[in-house]
Coordinates of C-alpha atoms in Angstrom, one line a residue:
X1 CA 22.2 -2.8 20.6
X2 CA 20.2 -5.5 20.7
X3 CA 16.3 -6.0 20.2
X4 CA 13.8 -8.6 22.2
X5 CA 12.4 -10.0 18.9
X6 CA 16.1 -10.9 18.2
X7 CA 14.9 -14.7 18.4
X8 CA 13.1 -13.7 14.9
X9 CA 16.3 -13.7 12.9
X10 CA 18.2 -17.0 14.3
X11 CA 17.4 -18.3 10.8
X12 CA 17.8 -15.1 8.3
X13 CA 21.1 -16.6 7.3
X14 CA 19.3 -19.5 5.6
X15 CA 16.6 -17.2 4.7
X16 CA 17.5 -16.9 0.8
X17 CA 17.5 -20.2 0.7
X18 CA 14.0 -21.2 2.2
X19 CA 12.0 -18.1 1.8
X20 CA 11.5 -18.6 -1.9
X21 CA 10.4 -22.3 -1.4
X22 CA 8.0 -21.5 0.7
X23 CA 6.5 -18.6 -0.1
X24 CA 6.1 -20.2 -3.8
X25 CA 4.8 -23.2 -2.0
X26 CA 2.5 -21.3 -0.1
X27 CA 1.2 -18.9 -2.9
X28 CA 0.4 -22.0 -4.7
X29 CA -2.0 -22.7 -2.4
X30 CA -3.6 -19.9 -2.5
X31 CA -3.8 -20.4 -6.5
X32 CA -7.5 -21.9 -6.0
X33 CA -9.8 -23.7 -3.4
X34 CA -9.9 -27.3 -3.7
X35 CA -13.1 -29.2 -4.3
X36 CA -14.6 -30.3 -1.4
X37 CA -15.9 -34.1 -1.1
X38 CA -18.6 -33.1 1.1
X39 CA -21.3 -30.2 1.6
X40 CA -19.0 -28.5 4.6
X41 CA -19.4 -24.9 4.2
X42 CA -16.3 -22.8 4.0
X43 CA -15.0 -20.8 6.4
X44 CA -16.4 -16.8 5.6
X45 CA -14.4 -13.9 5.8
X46 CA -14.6 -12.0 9.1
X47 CA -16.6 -9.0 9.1
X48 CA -16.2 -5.5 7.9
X49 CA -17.0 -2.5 9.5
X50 CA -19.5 -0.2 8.3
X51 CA -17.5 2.4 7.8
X52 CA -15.9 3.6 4.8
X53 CA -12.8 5.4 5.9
X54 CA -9.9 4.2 6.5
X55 CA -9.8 1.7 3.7
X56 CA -9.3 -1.6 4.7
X57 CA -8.2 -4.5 2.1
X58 CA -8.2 -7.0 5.3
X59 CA -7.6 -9.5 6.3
X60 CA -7.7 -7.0 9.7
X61 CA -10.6 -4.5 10.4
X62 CA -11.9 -2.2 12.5
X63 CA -14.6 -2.8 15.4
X64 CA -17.9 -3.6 13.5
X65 CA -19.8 -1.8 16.0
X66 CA -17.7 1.5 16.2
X67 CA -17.7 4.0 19.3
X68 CA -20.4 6.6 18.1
X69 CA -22.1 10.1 19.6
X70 CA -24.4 12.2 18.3
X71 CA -23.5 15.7 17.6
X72 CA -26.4 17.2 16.0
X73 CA -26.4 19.1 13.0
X74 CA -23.5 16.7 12.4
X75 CA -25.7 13.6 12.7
X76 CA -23.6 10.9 14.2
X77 CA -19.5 11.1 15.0
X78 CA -17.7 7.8 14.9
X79 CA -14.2 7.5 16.3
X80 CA -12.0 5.1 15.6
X81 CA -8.2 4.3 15.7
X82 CA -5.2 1.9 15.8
X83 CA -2.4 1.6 17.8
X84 CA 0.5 -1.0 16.6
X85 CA 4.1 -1.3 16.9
X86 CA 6.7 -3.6 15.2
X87 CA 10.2 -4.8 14.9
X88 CA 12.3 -5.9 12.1
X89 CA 14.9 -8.0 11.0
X90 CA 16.9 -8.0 7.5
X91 CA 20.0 -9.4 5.7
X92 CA 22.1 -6.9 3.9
X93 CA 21.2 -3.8 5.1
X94 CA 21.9 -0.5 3.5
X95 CA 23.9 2.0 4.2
X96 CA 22.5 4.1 7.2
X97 CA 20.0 1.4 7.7
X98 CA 20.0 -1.0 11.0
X99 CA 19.9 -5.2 10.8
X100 CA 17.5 -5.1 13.7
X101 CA 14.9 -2.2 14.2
X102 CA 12.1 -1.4 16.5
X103 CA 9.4 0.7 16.3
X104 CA 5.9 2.4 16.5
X105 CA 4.2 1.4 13.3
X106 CA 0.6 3.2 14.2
X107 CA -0.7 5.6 16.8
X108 CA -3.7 7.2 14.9
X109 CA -7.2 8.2 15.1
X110 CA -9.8 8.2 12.6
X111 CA -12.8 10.4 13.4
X112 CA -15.6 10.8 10.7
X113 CA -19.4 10.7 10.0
X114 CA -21.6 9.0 7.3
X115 CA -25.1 11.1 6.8
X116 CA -26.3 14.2 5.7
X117 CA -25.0 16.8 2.6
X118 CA -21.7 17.5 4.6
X119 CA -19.9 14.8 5.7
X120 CA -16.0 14.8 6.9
X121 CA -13.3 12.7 7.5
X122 CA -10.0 12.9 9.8
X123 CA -7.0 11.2 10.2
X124 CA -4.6 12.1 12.6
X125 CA -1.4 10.8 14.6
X126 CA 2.0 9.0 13.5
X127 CA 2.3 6.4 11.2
X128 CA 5.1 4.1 9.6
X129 CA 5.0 3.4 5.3
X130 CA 7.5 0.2 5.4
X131 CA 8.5 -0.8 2.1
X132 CA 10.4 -3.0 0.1
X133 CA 13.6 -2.7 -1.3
X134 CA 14.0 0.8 0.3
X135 CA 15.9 1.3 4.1
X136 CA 13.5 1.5 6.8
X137 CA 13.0 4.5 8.1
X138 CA 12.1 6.0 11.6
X139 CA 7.8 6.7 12.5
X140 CA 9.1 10.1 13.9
X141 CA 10.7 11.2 10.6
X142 CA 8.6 9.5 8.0
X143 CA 5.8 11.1 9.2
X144 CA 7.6 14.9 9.6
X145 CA 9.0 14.1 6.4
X146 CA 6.2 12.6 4.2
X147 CA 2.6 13.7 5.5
X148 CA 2.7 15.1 8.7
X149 CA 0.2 14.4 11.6
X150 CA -2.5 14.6 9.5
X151 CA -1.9 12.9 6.9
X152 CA -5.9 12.9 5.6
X153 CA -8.6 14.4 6.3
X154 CA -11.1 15.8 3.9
X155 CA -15.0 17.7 3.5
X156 CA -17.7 15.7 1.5
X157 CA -20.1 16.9 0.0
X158 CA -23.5 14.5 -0.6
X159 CA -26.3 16.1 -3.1
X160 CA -27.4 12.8 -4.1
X161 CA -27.0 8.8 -3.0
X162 CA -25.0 8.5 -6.3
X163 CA -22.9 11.6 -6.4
X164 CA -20.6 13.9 -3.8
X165 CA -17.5 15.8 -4.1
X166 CA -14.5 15.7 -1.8
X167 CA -12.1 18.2 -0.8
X168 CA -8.9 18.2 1.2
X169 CA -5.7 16.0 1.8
X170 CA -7.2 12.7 -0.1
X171 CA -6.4 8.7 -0.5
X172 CA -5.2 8.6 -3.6
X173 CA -6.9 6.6 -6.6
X174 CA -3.8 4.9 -8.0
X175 CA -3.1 1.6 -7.2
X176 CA -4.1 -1.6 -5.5
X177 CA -2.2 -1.3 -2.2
X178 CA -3.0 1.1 0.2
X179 CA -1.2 4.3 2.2
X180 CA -0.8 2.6 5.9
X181 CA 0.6 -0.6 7.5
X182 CA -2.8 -2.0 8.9
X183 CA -4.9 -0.9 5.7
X184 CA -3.4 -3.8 3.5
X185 CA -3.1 -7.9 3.1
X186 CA 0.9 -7.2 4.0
X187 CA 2.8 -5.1 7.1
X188 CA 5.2 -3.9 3.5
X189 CA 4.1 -2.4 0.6
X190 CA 5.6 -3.5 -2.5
X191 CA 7.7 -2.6 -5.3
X192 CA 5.0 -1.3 -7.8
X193 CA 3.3 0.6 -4.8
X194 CA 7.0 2.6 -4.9
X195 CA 5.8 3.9 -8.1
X196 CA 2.2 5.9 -7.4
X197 CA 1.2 8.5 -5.4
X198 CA -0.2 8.0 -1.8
X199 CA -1.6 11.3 -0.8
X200 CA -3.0 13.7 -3.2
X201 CA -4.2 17.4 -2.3
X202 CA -6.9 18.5 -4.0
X203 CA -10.5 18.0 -5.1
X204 CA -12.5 14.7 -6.2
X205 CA -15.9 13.9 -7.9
X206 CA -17.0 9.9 -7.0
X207 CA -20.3 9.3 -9.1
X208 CA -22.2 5.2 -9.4
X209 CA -24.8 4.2 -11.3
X210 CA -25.1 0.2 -11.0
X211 CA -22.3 -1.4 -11.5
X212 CA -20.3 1.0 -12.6
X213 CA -18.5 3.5 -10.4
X214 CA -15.8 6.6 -11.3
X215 CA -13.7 8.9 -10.1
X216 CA -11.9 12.0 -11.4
X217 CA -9.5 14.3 -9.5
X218 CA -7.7 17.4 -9.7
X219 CA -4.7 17.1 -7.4
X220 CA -1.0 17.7 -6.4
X221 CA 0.1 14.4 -7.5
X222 CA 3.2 13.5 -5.2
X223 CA 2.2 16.0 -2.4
X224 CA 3.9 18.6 -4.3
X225 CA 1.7 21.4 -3.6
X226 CA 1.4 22.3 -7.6
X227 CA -2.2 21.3 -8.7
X228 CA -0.9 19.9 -12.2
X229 CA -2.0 16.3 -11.6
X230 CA -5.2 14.3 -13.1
X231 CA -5.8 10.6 -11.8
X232 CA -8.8 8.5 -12.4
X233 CA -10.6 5.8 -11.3
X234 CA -12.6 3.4 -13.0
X235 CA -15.0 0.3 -11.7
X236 CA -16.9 -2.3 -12.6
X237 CA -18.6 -5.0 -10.9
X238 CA -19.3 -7.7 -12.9
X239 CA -20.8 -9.5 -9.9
X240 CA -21.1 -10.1 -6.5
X241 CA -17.8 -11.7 -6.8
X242 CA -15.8 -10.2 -9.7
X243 CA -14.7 -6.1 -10.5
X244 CA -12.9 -4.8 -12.7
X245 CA -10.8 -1.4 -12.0
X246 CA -8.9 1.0 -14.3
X247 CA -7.2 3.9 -12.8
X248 CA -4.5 6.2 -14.7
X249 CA -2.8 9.6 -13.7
X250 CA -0.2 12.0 -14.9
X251 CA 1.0 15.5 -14.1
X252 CA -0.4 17.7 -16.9
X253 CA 2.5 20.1 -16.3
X254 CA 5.9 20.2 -15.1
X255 CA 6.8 20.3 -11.5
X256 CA 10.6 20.9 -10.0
X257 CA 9.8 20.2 -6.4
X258 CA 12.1 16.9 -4.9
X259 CA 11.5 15.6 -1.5
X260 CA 11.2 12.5 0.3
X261 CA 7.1 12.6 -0.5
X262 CA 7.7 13.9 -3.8
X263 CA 10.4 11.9 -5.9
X264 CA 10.9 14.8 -8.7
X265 CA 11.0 12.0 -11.6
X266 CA 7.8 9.8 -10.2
X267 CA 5.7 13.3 -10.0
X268 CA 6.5 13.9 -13.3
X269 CA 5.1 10.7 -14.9
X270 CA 2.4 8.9 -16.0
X271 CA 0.9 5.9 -14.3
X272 CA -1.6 3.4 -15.4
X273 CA -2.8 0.2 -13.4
X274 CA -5.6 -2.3 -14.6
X275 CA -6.4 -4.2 -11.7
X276 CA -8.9 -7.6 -11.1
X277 CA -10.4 -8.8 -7.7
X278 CA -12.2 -12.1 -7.1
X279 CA -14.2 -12.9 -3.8
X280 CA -15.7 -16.5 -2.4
X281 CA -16.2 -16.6 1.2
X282 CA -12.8 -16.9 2.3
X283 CA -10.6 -16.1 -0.3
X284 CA -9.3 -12.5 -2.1
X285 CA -7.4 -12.7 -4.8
X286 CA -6.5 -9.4 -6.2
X287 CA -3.7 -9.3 -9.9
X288 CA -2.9 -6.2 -11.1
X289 CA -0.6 -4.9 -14.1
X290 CA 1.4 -1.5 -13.9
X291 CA 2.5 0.9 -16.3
X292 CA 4.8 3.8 -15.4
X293 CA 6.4 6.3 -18.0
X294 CA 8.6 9.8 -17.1
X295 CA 9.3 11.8 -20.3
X296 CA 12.7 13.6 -21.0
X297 CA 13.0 17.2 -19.5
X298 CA 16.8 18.5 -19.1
X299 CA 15.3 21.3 -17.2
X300 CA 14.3 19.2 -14.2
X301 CA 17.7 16.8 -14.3
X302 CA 15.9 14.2 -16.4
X303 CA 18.0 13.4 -19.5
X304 CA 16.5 10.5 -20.6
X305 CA 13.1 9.2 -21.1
X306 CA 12.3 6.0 -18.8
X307 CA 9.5 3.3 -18.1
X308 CA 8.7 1.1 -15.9
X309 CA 6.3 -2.1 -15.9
X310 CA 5.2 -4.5 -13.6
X311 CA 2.4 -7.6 -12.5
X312 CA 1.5 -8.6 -9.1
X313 CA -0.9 -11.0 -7.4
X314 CA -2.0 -10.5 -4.4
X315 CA -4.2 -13.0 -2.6
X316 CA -5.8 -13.7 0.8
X317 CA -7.3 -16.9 2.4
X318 CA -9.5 -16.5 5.7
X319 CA -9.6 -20.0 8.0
X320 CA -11.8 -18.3 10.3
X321 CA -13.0 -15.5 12.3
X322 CA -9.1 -14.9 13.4
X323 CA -6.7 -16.6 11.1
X324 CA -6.1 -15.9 7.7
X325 CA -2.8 -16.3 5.8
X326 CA -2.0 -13.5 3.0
X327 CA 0.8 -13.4 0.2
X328 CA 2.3 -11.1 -2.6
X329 CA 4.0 -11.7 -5.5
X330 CA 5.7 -9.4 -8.0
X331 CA 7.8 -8.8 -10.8
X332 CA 8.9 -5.6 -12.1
X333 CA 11.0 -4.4 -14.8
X334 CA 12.0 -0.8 -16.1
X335 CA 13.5 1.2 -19.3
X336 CA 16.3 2.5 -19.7
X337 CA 20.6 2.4 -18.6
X338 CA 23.2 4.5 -16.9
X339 CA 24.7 5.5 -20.4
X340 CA 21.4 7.3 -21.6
X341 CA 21.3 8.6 -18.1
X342 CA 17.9 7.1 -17.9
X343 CA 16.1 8.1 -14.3
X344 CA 16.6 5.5 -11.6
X345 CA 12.9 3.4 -10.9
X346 CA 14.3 0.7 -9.2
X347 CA 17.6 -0.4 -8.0
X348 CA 19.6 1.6 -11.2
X349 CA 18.2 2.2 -14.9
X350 CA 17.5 -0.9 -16.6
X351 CA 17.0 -3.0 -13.8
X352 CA 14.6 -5.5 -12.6
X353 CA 13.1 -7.3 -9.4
X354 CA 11.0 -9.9 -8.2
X355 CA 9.5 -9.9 -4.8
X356 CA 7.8 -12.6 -2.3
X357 CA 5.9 -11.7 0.9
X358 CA 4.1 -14.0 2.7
X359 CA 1.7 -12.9 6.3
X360 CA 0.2 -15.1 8.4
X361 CA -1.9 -12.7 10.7
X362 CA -4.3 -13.2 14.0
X363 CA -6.8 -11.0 15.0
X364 CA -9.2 -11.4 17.8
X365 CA -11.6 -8.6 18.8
X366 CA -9.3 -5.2 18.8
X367 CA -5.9 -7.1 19.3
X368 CA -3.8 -8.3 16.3
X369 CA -0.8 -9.7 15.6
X370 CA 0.8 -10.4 12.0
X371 CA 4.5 -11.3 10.6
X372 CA 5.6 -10.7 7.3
X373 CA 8.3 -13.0 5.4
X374 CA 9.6 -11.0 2.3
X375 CA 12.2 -11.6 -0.3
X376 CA 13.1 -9.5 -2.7
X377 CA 15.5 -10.5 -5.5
X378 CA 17.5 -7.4 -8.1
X379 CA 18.5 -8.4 -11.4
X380 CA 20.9 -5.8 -13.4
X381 CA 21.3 -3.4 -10.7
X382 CA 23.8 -0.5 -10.8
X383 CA 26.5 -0.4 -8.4
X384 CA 26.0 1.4 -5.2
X385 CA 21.9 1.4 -5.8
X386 CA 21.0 -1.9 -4.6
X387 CA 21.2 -3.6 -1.3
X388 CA 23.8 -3.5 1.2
X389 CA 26.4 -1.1 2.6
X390 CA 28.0 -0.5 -0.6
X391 CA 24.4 -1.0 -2.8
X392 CA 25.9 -4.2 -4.7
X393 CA 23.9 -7.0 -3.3
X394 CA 21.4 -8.1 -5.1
X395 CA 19.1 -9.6 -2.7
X396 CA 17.1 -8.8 0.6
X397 CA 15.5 -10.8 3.0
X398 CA 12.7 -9.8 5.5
X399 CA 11.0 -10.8 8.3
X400 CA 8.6 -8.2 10.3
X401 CA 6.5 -8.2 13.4
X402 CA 3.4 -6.5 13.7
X403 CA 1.3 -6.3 16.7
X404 CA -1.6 -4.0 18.0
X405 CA -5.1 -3.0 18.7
X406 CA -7.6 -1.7 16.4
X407 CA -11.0 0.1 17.8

């Protein structure tokens, strides 16, 4: 059946050909601002709202004067949401999946407020988690089957201006890509974001002094429901343009559960990312290096120790107020082969990928509009776990449509 953005996929079957060219081409420019011959000032990067939830690693954001009401002993109630769907076209789908797709990507609401001792924030509505190198699935079952309709929402509590706690169905500390579509530089996540958690139960201590910030939690790791996991989060600024970040995680005990949100060998690692962002006016540019290990345990179906590893850049450039053009690149590798039974990280044990996305996105006043190029290329895959309907190809092409409003 076919799908209006159809026109989007005239060219997918040259699209192995020319998305590497020029999404290398354009990452390349994006590599470093070119000296300018006169004293024009640069383009700065639109501005952010003033709120702190839902995360936002542009370039979109959320109304910089949000809807507000006062509520009294609450102090002030902001609300706040998005509403966004897209479509999709791919080469080589998988079994099961579609070559064209259509869908709600957002229907949310964030609701939250910002002063006193007891602060709270909700999330609430459906929601899409696109990935690559996985089959796309449906809004409807990714949110039954990953997070449900509220997929965070959490009590704060603020003694101090450089301490609170938090309590409740939290944004996870791992990683440098976030939970939903419109939170990132990308409509897709990538491949190392396949390997962390995305939404921990639990409890969390945040504490700054300076430049330095941290945060420990005691959590369910992959939404398992068993409290066995530690993650932490390390930060320092080392100025108005530079930070530093450290986080790590592992499960601290051994946890049998295996669904869609909890992958029974990833909640049973360890995870370790040491992450770099750079800022100047227009331009983000965020590298970040990934560490991934899953002991042996015969008792949970894991025969074999494995590892992965994996470096990404991701970078940003804002032309104006509306335009900016984002891009991703990664490689990734893991540990391991079918013979030692080794858990599968990737597309089989032992096998590798690189990936290149590149989104050119639009944004004026709550209305956006975004499309995302991807590429993703497998290297020593195991039959029947790759791409395709028979899991033997060894590369995937892309090309999304995102389009919405954000308030």
């Amino acid at each position: 059946m076919g799908i209006p953005f159809g026109f989007l996929y005239g060219g997918l079957a040259m699209f192995n050909k020319i998305c590497l060219s020029v999404t290398l081409a354009s990452l390349a420019l994006l590599a470093a601002s070119p000296a300018k011959a006169d004293n024009t000032p640069q383009p700065s990067a639109p501005a952010a709202s003033p709120l702190p939830m839902p995360q936002m690693a542009g370039p979109l954001g959320l109304d910089t004067t949000p809807y507000s009401f006062n509520a009294g002993a609450l102090n002030k109630i902001y609300v706040g949401g998005v509403v966004s769907a897209m479509g999709m076209a791919q080469e080589h789908a998988n079994f099961g999946d579609k070559t064209y797709r259509g869908d709600l990507s957002n229907a949310q609401v964030f609701v939250q407020n910002t002063q006193g001792p007891v602060q709270f924030y909700l999330q609430a509505g459906a929601y899409n988690q696109p990935a690559l190198g996985v089959p796309y699935l449906r809004t409807t079952k990714t949110t039954g089957d990953t997070y449900g309709y509220l997929p965070q929402g959490y009590l704060k509590y603020v003694p101090s201006s450089n301490f609170n706690v938090m309590a409740g169905k939290l944004p996870t500390l791992i990683g440098d890509e976030y939970t939903f579509t419109f939170e990132n530089m990308n409509i897709e996540r990538g491949l190392l974001w396949n390997q962390e958690n995305k939404v921990n139960r639990g409890i969390q201590g945040n504490y700054s002094t300076g430049p330095f910030s941290l945060s420990l939690s005691l959590n369910d790791g992959f939404y398992s429901g068993h409290y066995s996991w530690v993650t932490g989060l390390a930060t320092y600024s080392i100025d108005a343009n530079d930070a530093v970040a450290f986080d790590a995680g592992g499960n601290t005990g051994r946890t049998s559960r295996n669904t869609l949100a909890t992958p029974v060998a990833q909640n049973n690692s360890s995870i370790y990312n040491l992450m770099y962002t750079h800022t100047d006016g227009p331009w983000t540019i965020n590298p970040y290096l990934q560490y991934t290990h899953i002991p042996e345990d015969v008792s949970l179906g894991i025969r074999h120790e494995g590892s992965s590893y994996g470096a990404a850049v991701l970078a940003k450039y804002s032309f104006d107020q509306n335009y900016s053009m984002a891009g991703r690149m990664e490689y990734m590798d893991t540990i391991g082969n079918v013979v030692n039974r080794a858990p599968n990280l990737l597309f089989g044990p032992g096998s590798r990928a690189i990936s290149l996305t590149l989104t050119p996105t639009y944004q004026f006043n709550m209305f956006f509009g975004r499309l995302d190029a991807s590429y993703v290329h497998a290297y020593k895959i195991t039959d029947g776990a790759a791409f395709g309907s028979g899991g033997d190809e060894k590369t995937q092409g892309r090309v999304m449509l995102e389009a919405g409003i954000m308030f």
